[in-house]
Every structure is written in C-alpha cells, then in structure tokens.
Amino acid sequence: MDSSTLNLTAKYDVVVVGGGPVGLATALECAKAKCKVLVLEQSVFYNQSGSSGDLLRMYRTAYTEDFMATLAFQSMSIWDELEKEAGEPLRVMSGLLNFGDPDYGAGGPEGTLMGPVPNLDKYGLKYTKLGRNDIQENFPFQNLPDKWVGLDMSDNGCINVPLLLRTLHRLCREHGVDLFDYATVKRVNGASAQGTAFAFRTDKIALTPGAYVNHILFPSFGFTLDVNIWEMASRVSGYYSIDPSIEFKKMWFHFEGDSTYGGKPVSNLFYGFPAVPWSPPNMCRIAVDTATNVIADPDQRAYPVISPEDLENTRRWIHEHVLGVGPHPVPVFAGTCLQTNVSDNMFVLDFVPERYIRAQGSNADKSIVIFTAGWAMKFVPLLGRVLKDLLVDGQAPNYDISHFDIDRKPDDKPIIRDGPVMKERDMSLNVCAGSSIRRLGH
Ligand code: BEZ
C-alpha cells in the first residue's frame, strides 16, 4: 500500500513496528487470527542495512541449550506450514557439519561441538559422528589436526532470505495487512502509535525494530534495553570464488579456540555455506563468527569497515584448510549486518512491563510486545506465532519463552535501564517530538 491509499484515520487491532522477517511473520499470524493489521517500516521492506542483509541464513536444529533445541524442534513444523502456504520451499535442507577441536569449551556464541548430541537424541534428529579422516575424505577440508572430530546433522539447511522476506510480504498483502514503508514511528503513547504527522489508533502493538529498539523505547516509555549490537560480528561475510569441481555440500561450523593475529585476539570459530541456486555462481560464503565491533546504537555503525585482523585470520585459515578456494583466497565481496544481543547473548521476547505503560496514563497491560534480536531467522515463523499468541491471547503457553523475560537479570544486571544508554558515542534519544511518517518517495 502507498500513502495515497492508506487510511490514516483507520483503527487497527494490531500495529507492527518494524517490517523485517519477525515483524512480517507476526503481522501474517495476526491477520490469520482475523486481526486488522498495519506494518510500519522505517526503511524499505527487505532492505540490506539491518539484520536481514545478505542472501543466506542458517536453518538450524542443532543447539546446545535445551530450551533453544526445544524451540528449534517446535519451529520445524511451523516452517513446513509456511512453505506449504508459500507454495514453494524457502529453505534448502543441505545439512550441517560441525567439526573441530573436541575440547572447544562452553561460552562461545554457538555452544560446544558435541553439546547438541543429547538434544538431537531427545528429538530423534539424525546425526553421524565423524573422525578427522572422515571429514577430510567427504568434505573440502585439509590439514586438520588428528584429534579433530565432527558431527554431520541432516535436519538443518540454508534459508533463502530474499525469498522468505518477499514471501512474507506477499502473504501479508494477500491476507489484507496494510504495509507502509518509509514510516518512522518516533513515539508510542499508551497503546497507540501517535505522532505529529499521522496518528494510528490501535489496541495492540508489536515492537519488532531489531537494532533500533531503543529509538522507540526511550521516547515512548523512558527506558532502554542494554543491547550490544554486533556489527559484522557473527556475520563477517566474505564470498570467496570456488573451483567448480569442488563441492561444498553442507553448511559448516569449525570450532577452535581463539588465538592472536597481528597482536590482536581473533576467533577461530569459522562457518560457511554451500553455493546455492540463488547466490552468485561458483562462490561461497565463508566467515568468522565473532564480534569485533560492538556498538550501542545502529547510528554508530562503522560500515563498510571490516576488521583487517578478522579478514586476514579468516584468509589464513581458508588457505591452510579449505580446498578449492585457490592459493590466495581473497573475498570477492564482504559485507556486514547487525546482530542485537542483550548481555546473556539471548533476546528479549516479552510485554513492555505494565509499570511503564501505566506511567503513560493507560491501563493497557499486555498490549505492547517487544522482540529484539537480529539473529533468529531460523525461528521466524515460530516467533510470528508466539508474538501473535501474546498479542491476541495475552500468553503463549505452548512455547517456553521464560528465558527471554525483559525483567531477567543476567549476572545480576538488569536488562532494562531507566534512561538513555550512555556509551562512548551516545544515541541522542532525547529528541522525541512525537511520531511522524516520513514520505521519501517510492
Ligand atoms: C547465519 O545464519 O548466517 C549464521 C548463524 C550463526 C552464525 C553465523 C551465521
């Protein structure tokens, strides 16, 4: 819908703020539950500047944490439902190879190497344990240390990100959702998104703005979340040319402890994707899974600067251990995206606490839900369902979301901060003159 056909006085059941995959999946689920829904996206739909940039994301069922494994297992059938409605697959089930040092410890962003085994057993998901020679014989890796082991898991694959986004957008339109881009919500009042330029009345709101979460929370409610936004982190994406005779069949993770490069600590947790039909031919994505630049606000993004140490260390490792990328592997393309974490590296999925809404003179508890993240593509259809359940029923009893509570205190430190985040370069969130919708043209 464009602004000429948008009824700016309409009353909605649900307004979704943020039109990324989770926002669109939430809108779709709410529309299917007979709600009248509006999605407001501050940029264009399916833009490359936030968390959903690039062509591929992992669809993964292999998790070390029990509660994540359970959610991943629950998400399997919801993905199948979405693909059925889409009329085409949105994933390629390539499988996943985790390999590396069996002694790789806990504390990294992807759990431990063999950590998922009890959960795979619990849910009857198939896997094969491999030794170093099995890995080298069956996959394009070489010169691996003798003690390296692997886990080959079939119920995993690659998400076609552009197709997922376009499909969710299309299904939203087919289900009568109003979708408006270039719409920046500056402030939420009570249970309505209101502003100087346009105001929308609504009963419920889903805040799914990814890294921009504090841009809405502080002006609206006077609190912020203590987020660490990983720029390039976990997605220092490099596309490397590959020899077409060498097949990268599966996604993979390489687990090895940190080392130093050029005097700086670097991660050796590398990952890669197979070449897929929707990515450039004869190229595959190989990257390091780490945060080398952590920011408090997306406005601090240093894009397109990529840590030279990470790039060099990745090239070194590829040169030594990956077949088919030539003697001097150089990324043909390297990009970044934003991953939003709170201090326990999880996300927030909860209601805006009643105490902040009451402070606004409203009694509308359970009317505003919030989801932060930017690293949960494999849960997108499930998250849409959970957020819909929270909005429509006030609870989501089928899913254990207790680990994403907004009032939890990892290491005794609350996630909620009453006031703006004061970090090196501050967010300037004190400017809040009510919400407006910028029309920048289409
Ligand atoms: C991805 O889905 O792109 C991804 C997931 C985990 C680590 C790195 C990348």
Tab-separated table of C-alpha atoms and ligand atoms in Angstrom:
chain	number	residue	atom	x	y	z
A	1	MET	CA	0.000	0.000	0.000
A	2	ASP	CA	1.271	3.521	-0.624
A	3	SER	CA	0.332	6.611	1.331
A	4	SER	CA	-2.275	7.721	-1.214
A	5	THR	CA	-4.412	4.680	-0.415
A	6	LEU	CA	-3.596	4.417	3.297
A	7	ASN	CA	-6.482	5.417	5.514
A	8	LEU	CA	-4.666	7.460	8.115
A	9	THR	CA	-7.610	7.568	10.487
A	10	ALA	CA	-8.174	3.815	10.475
A	11	LYS	CA	-8.292	1.944	13.748
A	12	TYR	CA	-6.257	-1.263	13.850
A	13	ASP	CA	-6.304	-4.283	16.101
A	14	VAL	CA	-2.522	-4.599	15.827
A	15	VAL	CA	0.206	-2.244	14.606
A	16	VAL	CA	3.594	-3.868	13.982
A	17	VAL	CA	6.574	-1.509	14.201
A	18	GLY	CA	9.421	-2.898	12.097
A	19	GLY	CA	8.872	-4.764	8.825
A	20	GLY	CA	11.716	-7.270	8.976
A	21	PRO	CA	11.044	-11.019	8.916
A	22	VAL	CA	9.798	-11.234	12.515
A	23	GLY	CA	7.528	-8.194	12.091
A	24	LEU	CA	6.089	-9.579	8.852
A	25	ALA	CA	5.614	-13.067	10.327
A	26	THR	CA	3.816	-11.506	13.311
A	27	ALA	CA	1.583	-9.447	11.027
A	28	LEU	CA	0.748	-12.527	8.961
A	29	GLU	CA	-0.161	-14.602	12.021
A	30	CYS	CA	-2.298	-11.779	13.445
A	31	ALA	CA	-4.092	-11.298	10.119
A	32	LYS	CA	-4.816	-15.041	10.003
A	33	ALA	CA	-6.288	-14.659	13.506
A	34	LYS	CA	-8.745	-12.137	11.958
A	35	CYS	CA	-6.995	-9.013	13.250
A	36	LYS	CA	-6.850	-5.820	11.213
A	37	VAL	CA	-3.111	-5.224	10.967
A	38	LEU	CA	-0.764	-2.424	9.916
A	39	VAL	CA	3.027	-2.784	9.499
A	40	LEU	CA	5.197	0.354	9.695
A	41	GLU	CA	8.742	0.008	8.324
A	42	GLN	CA	11.179	2.915	8.696
A	43	SER	CA	13.161	1.958	5.595
A	44	VAL	CA	12.065	-0.053	2.570
A	45	PHE	CA	10.850	-3.619	3.019
A	46	TYR	CA	13.622	-6.146	2.519
A	47	ASN	CA	16.442	-3.616	2.764
A	48	GLN	CA	20.092	-4.668	3.161
A	49	SER	CA	21.016	-2.363	6.027
A	50	GLY	CA	19.729	-4.198	9.102
A	51	SER	CA	19.841	-7.709	10.437
A	52	SER	CA	18.432	-9.447	7.370
A	53	GLY	CA	21.062	-8.349	4.881
A	54	ASP	CA	22.629	-10.904	2.523
A	55	LEU	CA	21.305	-13.990	0.764
A	56	LEU	CA	21.526	-16.802	3.278
A	57	ARG	CA	20.906	-17.672	6.885
A	58	MET	CA	21.194	-20.935	8.734
A	59	TYR	CA	18.157	-23.029	9.432
A	60	ARG	CA	19.439	-24.957	12.425
A	61	THR	CA	18.049	-27.547	14.813
A	62	ALA	CA	21.406	-28.272	16.473
A	63	TYR	CA	21.506	-26.468	19.804
A	64	THR	CA	23.474	-26.989	22.998
A	65	GLU	CA	20.913	-25.173	25.213
A	66	ASP	CA	17.857	-27.348	25.927
A	67	PHE	CA	15.326	-24.545	25.609
A	68	MET	CA	16.731	-23.405	22.249
A	69	ALA	CA	16.740	-27.001	20.997
A	70	THR	CA	13.090	-27.309	22.005
A	71	LEU	CA	12.137	-24.104	20.185
A	72	ALA	CA	14.120	-25.216	17.132
A	73	PHE	CA	12.276	-28.540	17.156
A	74	GLN	CA	8.917	-26.780	17.535
A	75	SER	CA	9.767	-24.448	14.671
A	76	MET	CA	10.205	-27.336	12.202
A	77	SER	CA	6.501	-27.942	11.570
A	78	ILE	CA	5.727	-24.203	11.512
A	79	TRP	CA	8.319	-23.753	8.744
A	80	ASP	CA	6.655	-26.615	6.852
A	81	GLU	CA	3.269	-24.876	7.198
A	82	LEU	CA	4.696	-21.592	5.932
A	83	GLU	CA	6.313	-23.281	2.924
A	84	LYS	CA	3.036	-25.033	2.147
A	85	GLU	CA	1.208	-21.718	2.159
A	86	ALA	CA	4.026	-20.113	0.143
A	87	GLY	CA	3.703	-22.840	-2.493
A	88	GLU	CA	7.467	-23.329	-2.667
A	89	PRO	CA	10.426	-24.176	-0.440
A	90	LEU	CA	12.038	-21.280	1.421
A	91	ARG	CA	14.968	-23.426	2.611
A	92	VAL	CA	17.416	-25.881	1.073
A	93	MET	CA	17.977	-28.712	3.525
A	94	SER	CA	21.705	-29.084	2.909
A	95	GLY	CA	22.535	-30.467	6.361
A	96	LEU	CA	25.155	-29.077	8.739
A	97	LEU	CA	28.668	-30.273	9.537
A	98	ASN	CA	30.087	-29.120	12.887
A	99	PHE	CA	33.747	-30.029	13.225
A	100	GLY	CA	36.871	-29.094	15.109
A	101	ASP	CA	38.506	-29.422	18.490
A	102	PRO	CA	36.525	-31.807	20.726
A	103	ASP	CA	37.805	-29.818	23.737
A	104	TYR	CA	36.390	-26.493	22.490
A	105	GLY	CA	34.819	-25.092	25.657
A	106	ALA	CA	31.496	-23.511	26.505
A	107	GLY	CA	30.991	-19.767	26.333
A	108	GLY	CA	31.260	-19.230	22.564
A	109	PRO	CA	28.274	-17.979	20.578
A	110	GLU	CA	27.477	-21.425	19.119
A	111	GLY	CA	27.699	-23.668	22.193
A	112	THR	CA	30.105	-26.595	22.150
A	113	LEU	CA	30.938	-29.021	19.376
A	114	MET	CA	29.246	-32.126	20.764
A	115	GLY	CA	26.844	-30.170	23.006
A	116	PRO	CA	23.818	-30.685	20.716
A	117	VAL	CA	24.012	-34.520	20.875
A	118	PRO	CA	21.697	-35.040	23.905
A	119	ASN	CA	19.133	-32.706	22.339
A	120	LEU	CA	19.383	-34.399	18.929
A	121	ASP	CA	18.791	-37.721	20.714
A	122	LYS	CA	15.875	-36.296	22.660
A	123	TYR	CA	14.078	-35.168	19.494
A	124	GLY	CA	15.093	-38.123	17.337
A	125	LEU	CA	17.053	-35.930	14.891
A	126	LYS	CA	19.597	-37.758	12.754
A	127	TYR	CA	23.356	-37.271	13.101
A	128	THR	CA	26.620	-39.082	12.356
A	129	LYS	CA	29.810	-38.725	14.397
A	130	LEU	CA	32.934	-38.348	12.258
A	131	GLY	CA	36.671	-38.602	12.817
A	132	ARG	CA	39.251	-36.336	11.199
A	133	ASN	CA	39.798	-38.683	8.214
A	134	ASP	CA	36.049	-38.998	7.553
A	135	ILE	CA	35.835	-35.208	7.447
A	136	GLN	CA	38.759	-34.834	5.046
A	137	GLU	CA	37.528	-37.646	2.792
A	138	ASN	CA	33.972	-36.361	2.487
A	139	PHE	CA	34.264	-32.587	2.722
A	140	PRO	CA	36.562	-29.951	1.140
A	141	PHE	CA	38.868	-29.577	4.160
A	142	GLN	CA	42.537	-30.485	4.547
A	143	ASN	CA	45.425	-30.419	7.028
A	144	LEU	CA	43.139	-30.814	10.005
A	145	PRO	CA	44.729	-31.787	13.330
A	146	ASP	CA	44.482	-35.522	14.156
A	147	LYS	CA	42.200	-35.010	17.112
A	148	TRP	CA	39.542	-33.050	15.161
A	149	VAL	CA	36.081	-34.668	15.197
A	150	GLY	CA	32.779	-33.836	13.550
A	151	LEU	CA	29.018	-34.099	13.753
A	152	ASP	CA	27.084	-34.371	10.493
A	153	MET	CA	23.419	-33.407	11.028
A	154	SER	CA	20.711	-33.653	8.391
A	155	ASP	CA	17.775	-31.607	9.723
A	156	ASN	CA	19.492	-28.317	9.010
A	157	GLY	CA	19.749	-26.112	5.968
A	158	CYS	CA	20.030	-22.721	4.307
A	159	ILE	CA	17.256	-20.138	4.432
A	160	ASN	CA	16.667	-18.216	1.216
A	161	VAL	CA	16.479	-14.820	2.918
A	162	PRO	CA	15.309	-12.678	-0.040
A	163	LEU	CA	12.596	-15.229	-0.872
A	164	LEU	CA	11.486	-15.528	2.764
A	165	LEU	CA	11.089	-11.756	3.063
A	166	ARG	CA	9.271	-11.377	-0.249
A	167	THR	CA	7.024	-14.329	0.580
A	168	LEU	CA	6.054	-12.972	3.995
A	169	HIS	CA	5.372	-9.586	2.427
A	170	ARG	CA	3.247	-11.179	-0.322
A	171	LEU	CA	1.278	-13.337	2.124
A	172	CYS	CA	0.687	-10.313	4.357
A	173	ARG	CA	-0.771	-8.458	1.378
A	174	GLU	CA	-2.902	-11.461	0.433
A	175	HIS	CA	-4.238	-11.555	3.992
A	176	GLY	CA	-5.182	-7.867	3.913
A	177	VAL	CA	-2.361	-6.459	6.046
A	178	ASP	CA	-1.656	-2.756	5.422
A	179	LEU	CA	2.072	-2.326	4.783
A	180	PHE	CA	3.703	1.070	4.820
A	181	ASP	CA	7.381	1.774	4.216
A	182	TYR	CA	9.378	4.931	4.994
A	183	ALA	CA	7.285	5.165	8.148
A	184	THR	CA	9.339	6.061	11.214
A	185	VAL	CA	7.493	5.694	14.476
A	186	LYS	CA	9.101	8.109	16.903
A	187	ARG	CA	6.896	7.519	19.868
A	188	VAL	CA	4.233	5.200	21.186
A	189	ASN	CA	1.671	6.682	23.523
A	190	GLY	CA	-0.229	4.234	25.707
A	191	ALA	CA	-1.421	1.607	23.318
A	192	SER	CA	-1.463	3.860	20.254
A	193	ALA	CA	1.268	4.832	17.867
A	194	GLN	CA	0.720	8.598	17.678
A	195	GLY	CA	2.552	11.450	16.068
A	196	THR	CA	2.670	14.927	14.814
A	197	ALA	CA	2.193	13.996	11.178
A	198	PHE	CA	-0.086	10.980	11.414
A	199	ALA	CA	-1.597	9.016	14.250
A	200	PHE	CA	-2.771	5.439	14.138
A	201	ARG	CA	-5.132	4.096	16.739
A	202	THR	CA	-4.703	0.519	17.731
A	203	ASP	CA	-5.461	-1.928	20.527
A	204	LYS	CA	-2.151	-3.789	20.435
A	205	ILE	CA	1.381	-3.105	19.271
A	206	ALA	CA	4.257	-5.406	18.351
A	207	LEU	CA	7.649	-3.708	18.526
A	208	THR	CA	9.995	-5.630	16.233
A	209	PRO	CA	12.536	-2.942	15.289
A	210	GLY	CA	15.716	-5.034	15.635
A	211	ALA	CA	18.760	-2.925	16.428
A	212	TYR	CA	16.621	0.225	16.513
A	213	VAL	CA	14.741	-0.901	19.602
A	214	ASN	CA	15.916	1.917	21.876
A	215	HIS	CA	14.950	4.531	19.293
A	216	ILE	CA	11.349	3.722	20.156
A	217	LEU	CA	11.546	2.591	23.760
A	218	PHE	CA	13.175	5.640	25.301
A	219	PRO	CA	10.966	8.356	23.824
A	220	SER	CA	7.883	6.244	24.433
A	221	PHE	CA	8.474	4.752	27.868
A	222	GLY	CA	11.608	6.374	29.332
A	223	PHE	CA	13.621	3.161	29.450
A	224	THR	CA	16.147	1.493	27.206
A	225	LEU	CA	17.459	-2.048	26.908
A	226	ASP	CA	21.118	-2.765	27.488
A	227	VAL	CA	21.823	-4.061	24.000
A	228	ASN	CA	25.164	-4.975	22.469
A	229	ILE	CA	24.813	-4.651	18.737
A	230	TRP	CA	27.346	-6.819	16.979
A	231	GLU	CA	28.388	-5.087	13.837
A	232	MET	CA	29.958	-7.542	11.370
A	233	ALA	CA	30.054	-9.825	14.353
A	234	SER	CA	28.952	-13.319	13.657
A	235	ARG	CA	28.357	-12.269	10.067
A	236	VAL	CA	31.656	-11.007	8.718
A	237	SER	CA	30.556	-12.242	5.354
A	238	GLY	CA	33.012	-12.970	2.653
A	239	TYR	CA	32.103	-14.537	-0.649
A	240	TYR	CA	35.041	-16.496	-1.995
A	241	SER	CA	35.415	-17.854	-5.525
A	242	ILE	CA	35.488	-21.625	-5.559
A	243	ASP	CA	36.734	-24.202	-8.006
A	244	PRO	CA	33.510	-25.556	-9.622
A	245	SER	CA	34.860	-29.118	-9.421
A	246	ILE	CA	34.891	-28.946	-5.618
A	247	GLU	CA	31.526	-29.364	-3.986
A	248	PHE	CA	30.585	-27.568	-0.773
A	249	LYS	CA	27.554	-29.698	0.008
A	250	LYS	CA	26.673	-28.541	3.506
A	251	MET	CA	26.732	-25.616	5.850
A	252	TRP	CA	29.545	-25.992	8.328
A	253	PHE	CA	30.988	-24.614	11.554
A	254	HIS	CA	34.640	-25.011	12.554
A	255	PHE	CA	35.157	-24.987	16.347
A	256	GLU	CA	38.595	-23.996	17.618
A	257	GLY	CA	39.654	-21.731	20.496
A	258	ASP	CA	40.752	-18.118	19.999
A	259	SER	CA	44.310	-17.146	19.025
A	260	THR	CA	46.033	-13.862	18.159
A	261	TYR	CA	46.665	-12.331	14.759
A	262	GLY	CA	48.703	-9.154	14.254
A	263	GLY	CA	48.828	-8.845	18.042
A	264	LYS	CA	45.013	-8.864	18.379
A	265	PRO	CA	42.837	-11.662	19.763
A	266	VAL	CA	40.911	-13.358	16.968
A	267	SER	CA	38.250	-16.049	16.866
A	268	ASN	CA	38.743	-19.321	15.016
A	269	LEU	CA	35.047	-20.136	15.001
A	270	PHE	CA	34.553	-20.109	11.242
A	271	TYR	CA	31.476	-21.043	9.261
A	272	GLY	CA	30.470	-21.487	5.662
A	273	PHE	CA	27.534	-22.103	3.365
A	274	PRO	CA	27.302	-24.204	0.238
A	275	ALA	CA	26.838	-22.448	-3.096
A	276	VAL	CA	23.045	-22.271	-3.567
A	277	PRO	CA	20.970	-21.604	-6.696
A	278	TRP	CA	20.119	-18.040	-5.612
A	279	SER	CA	23.702	-16.983	-4.796
A	280	PRO	CA	26.402	-15.946	-7.297
A	281	PRO	CA	27.685	-18.980	-9.230
A	282	ASN	CA	30.983	-20.548	-8.188
A	283	MET	CA	31.144	-18.557	-4.996
A	284	CYS	CA	30.510	-19.480	-1.426
A	285	ARG	CA	30.234	-17.563	1.797
A	286	ILE	CA	32.898	-18.212	4.423
A	287	ALA	CA	33.213	-16.036	7.505
A	288	VAL	CA	34.219	-15.798	11.142
A	289	ASP	CA	31.542	-15.911	13.814
A	290	THR	CA	32.595	-13.149	16.173
A	291	ALA	CA	32.002	-9.593	17.314
A	292	THR	CA	34.910	-7.358	16.571
A	293	ASN	CA	32.911	-4.155	16.744
A	294	VAL	CA	30.249	-3.871	19.409
A	295	ILE	CA	28.083	-0.762	19.341
A	296	ALA	CA	25.220	0.500	21.492
A	297	ASP	CA	23.198	2.008	18.699
A	298	PRO	CA	22.887	1.378	14.947
A	299	ASP	CA	23.808	5.027	14.269
A	300	GLN	CA	27.335	4.170	15.458
A	301	ARG	CA	27.820	1.675	12.657
A	302	ALA	CA	31.220	1.874	11.008
A	303	TYR	CA	30.035	0.171	7.809
A	304	PRO	CA	31.686	-0.704	5.463
A	305	VAL	CA	34.864	-1.057	7.539
A	306	ILE	CA	35.663	-4.686	8.328
A	307	SER	CA	38.262	-5.687	10.907
A	308	PRO	CA	41.518	-6.355	8.989
A	309	GLU	CA	42.636	-8.884	11.627
A	310	ASP	CA	39.473	-10.927	11.214
A	311	LEU	CA	39.693	-10.840	7.432
A	312	GLU	CA	43.376	-11.793	7.446
A	313	ASN	CA	42.937	-14.567	10.001
A	314	THR	CA	39.987	-15.948	8.010
A	315	ARG	CA	42.088	-15.903	4.825
A	316	ARG	CA	44.941	-17.644	6.658
A	317	TRP	CA	42.671	-20.401	7.890
A	318	ILE	CA	40.981	-20.841	4.500
A	319	HIS	CA	44.385	-21.041	2.798
A	320	GLU	CA	45.532	-23.780	5.180
A	321	HIS	CA	42.368	-25.814	5.489
A	322	VAL	CA	39.820	-25.254	2.698
A	323	LEU	CA	40.106	-26.890	-0.706
A	324	GLY	CA	39.024	-25.164	-3.907
A	325	VAL	CA	39.423	-21.510	-2.978
A	326	GLY	CA	42.800	-21.017	-4.695
A	327	PRO	CA	46.244	-20.327	-3.266
A	328	HIS	CA	45.493	-16.712	-2.213
A	329	PRO	CA	41.878	-16.573	-1.148
A	330	VAL	CA	40.501	-13.046	-1.249
A	331	PRO	CA	36.834	-12.315	-0.620
A	332	VAL	CA	35.090	-11.144	-3.777
A	333	PHE	CA	32.520	-9.418	-1.665
A	334	ALA	CA	32.474	-8.717	2.070
A	335	GLY	CA	29.600	-7.167	3.987
A	336	THR	CA	28.174	-6.815	7.447
A	337	CYS	CA	24.856	-6.942	9.190
A	338	LEU	CA	23.610	-6.039	12.648
A	339	GLN	CA	23.001	-8.587	15.379
A	340	THR	CA	21.303	-7.324	18.530
A	341	ASN	CA	22.099	-9.132	21.784
A	342	VAL	CA	21.386	-8.492	25.407
A	343	SER	CA	24.110	-9.363	27.913
A	344	ASP	CA	23.406	-13.115	28.014
A	345	ASN	CA	23.578	-13.246	24.192
A	346	MET	CA	19.871	-14.017	24.018
A	347	PHE	CA	16.971	-11.823	23.023
A	348	VAL	CA	14.020	-10.163	24.727
A	349	LEU	CA	10.569	-11.500	23.877
A	350	ASP	CA	8.054	-10.137	26.348
A	351	PHE	CA	5.474	-7.475	27.096
A	352	VAL	CA	6.580	-3.926	27.785
A	353	PRO	CA	6.193	-4.010	31.588
A	354	GLU	CA	2.946	-2.596	32.862
A	355	ARG	CA	4.728	-0.127	35.153
A	356	TYR	CA	5.970	1.804	32.103
A	357	ILE	CA	2.624	1.776	30.355
A	358	ARG	CA	0.768	2.862	33.497
A	359	ALA	CA	3.212	5.730	33.751
A	360	GLN	CA	1.698	6.873	30.475
A	361	GLY	CA	-1.771	7.005	31.958
A	362	SER	CA	-3.080	3.824	30.384
A	363	ASN	CA	-4.273	0.588	31.886
A	364	ALA	CA	-3.390	-1.370	28.823
A	365	ASP	CA	-1.118	-4.048	30.292
A	366	LYS	CA	-0.260	-6.864	27.893
A	367	SER	CA	-0.936	-4.554	24.983
A	368	ILE	CA	2.598	-3.986	23.728
A	369	VAL	CA	5.013	-6.820	22.999
A	370	ILE	CA	8.634	-6.433	22.187
A	371	PHE	CA	11.094	-8.615	20.335
A	372	THR	CA	14.765	-7.717	19.978
A	373	ALA	CA	17.319	-9.759	18.081
A	374	GLY	CA	18.529	-9.885	14.558
A	375	TRP	CA	19.924	-13.389	14.754
A	376	ALA	CA	16.835	-15.556	14.904
A	377	MET	CA	15.987	-16.206	11.252
A	378	LYS	CA	15.618	-19.935	11.926
A	379	PHE	CA	12.809	-19.117	14.386
A	380	VAL	CA	10.964	-16.566	12.244
A	381	PRO	CA	7.671	-18.449	11.673
A	382	LEU	CA	7.630	-19.620	15.306
A	383	LEU	CA	8.311	-16.107	16.592
A	384	GLY	CA	5.450	-14.775	14.469
A	385	ARG	CA	3.174	-17.303	16.140
A	386	VAL	CA	4.425	-16.591	19.660
A	387	LEU	CA	4.052	-12.823	19.205
A	388	LYS	CA	0.551	-13.331	17.818
A	389	ASP	CA	-0.382	-15.523	20.801
A	390	LEU	CA	0.914	-12.871	23.196
A	391	LEU	CA	-0.986	-10.106	21.420
A	392	VAL	CA	-4.236	-11.954	20.852
A	393	ASP	CA	-4.424	-14.222	23.923
A	394	GLY	CA	-2.092	-12.432	26.343
A	395	GLN	CA	0.004	-15.593	26.703
A	396	ALA	CA	1.871	-18.214	24.662
A	397	PRO	CA	1.574	-21.372	26.794
A	398	ASN	CA	2.822	-23.711	24.050
A	399	TYR	CA	6.275	-22.171	23.987
A	400	ASP	CA	8.827	-21.703	26.765
A	401	ILE	CA	9.767	-18.042	26.425
A	402	SER	CA	10.727	-17.585	30.091
A	403	HIS	CA	14.401	-17.261	29.087
A	404	PHE	CA	13.606	-14.093	27.142
A	405	ASP	CA	11.921	-12.243	30.032
A	406	ILE	CA	12.524	-8.490	29.893
A	407	ASP	CA	12.998	-8.291	33.679
A	408	ARG	CA	15.626	-11.040	33.903
A	409	LYS	CA	18.990	-10.141	35.386
A	410	PRO	CA	21.889	-11.991	33.767
A	411	ASP	CA	24.842	-11.847	36.190
A	412	ASP	CA	22.605	-9.795	38.493
A	413	LYS	CA	22.474	-6.935	35.994
A	414	PRO	CA	19.035	-5.867	34.742
A	415	ILE	CA	18.470	-5.620	31.006
A	416	ILE	CA	16.170	-2.631	31.451
A	417	ARG	CA	17.813	0.712	32.087
A	418	ASP	CA	15.802	3.690	33.187
A	419	GLY	CA	17.307	6.311	30.980
A	420	PRO	CA	19.283	6.556	27.772
A	421	VAL	CA	22.232	4.282	27.149
A	422	MET	CA	25.327	6.357	27.822
A	423	LYS	CA	28.163	4.819	25.865
A	424	GLU	CA	31.113	6.217	24.009
A	425	ARG	CA	29.029	7.813	21.287
A	426	ASP	CA	25.601	8.455	22.680
A	427	MET	CA	22.316	7.821	20.906
A	428	SER	CA	20.788	11.303	21.136
A	429	LEU	CA	17.465	9.848	22.080
A	430	ASN	CA	16.468	12.920	24.000
A	431	VAL	CA	14.965	14.308	20.795
A	432	CYS	CA	11.436	12.965	20.744
A	433	ALA	CA	8.825	15.270	19.309
A	434	GLY	CA	6.166	12.670	18.708
A	435	SER	CA	5.952	10.242	15.863
A	436	SER	CA	5.965	11.128	12.211
A	437	ILE	CA	5.836	9.280	8.972
A	438	ARG	CA	8.419	10.460	6.523
A	439	ARG	CA	7.398	10.202	2.911
A	440	LEU	CA	10.599	9.970	0.987
A	441	GLY	CA	9.012	8.691	-2.190
A	442	HIS	CA	8.963	5.211	-3.607
B	1	BEZ	C1	23.721	-17.257	9.788
B	1	BEZ	O1	22.604	-17.755	9.858
B	1	BEZ	O2	24.058	-16.552	8.828
B	1	BEZ	C2	24.685	-17.509	10.884
B	1	BEZ	C3	24.259	-18.164	12.014
B	1	BEZ	C4	25.131	-18.363	13.049
B	1	BEZ	C5	26.428	-17.916	12.943
B	1	BEZ	C6	26.842	-17.283	11.818
B	1	BEZ	C7	25.974	-17.074	10.779
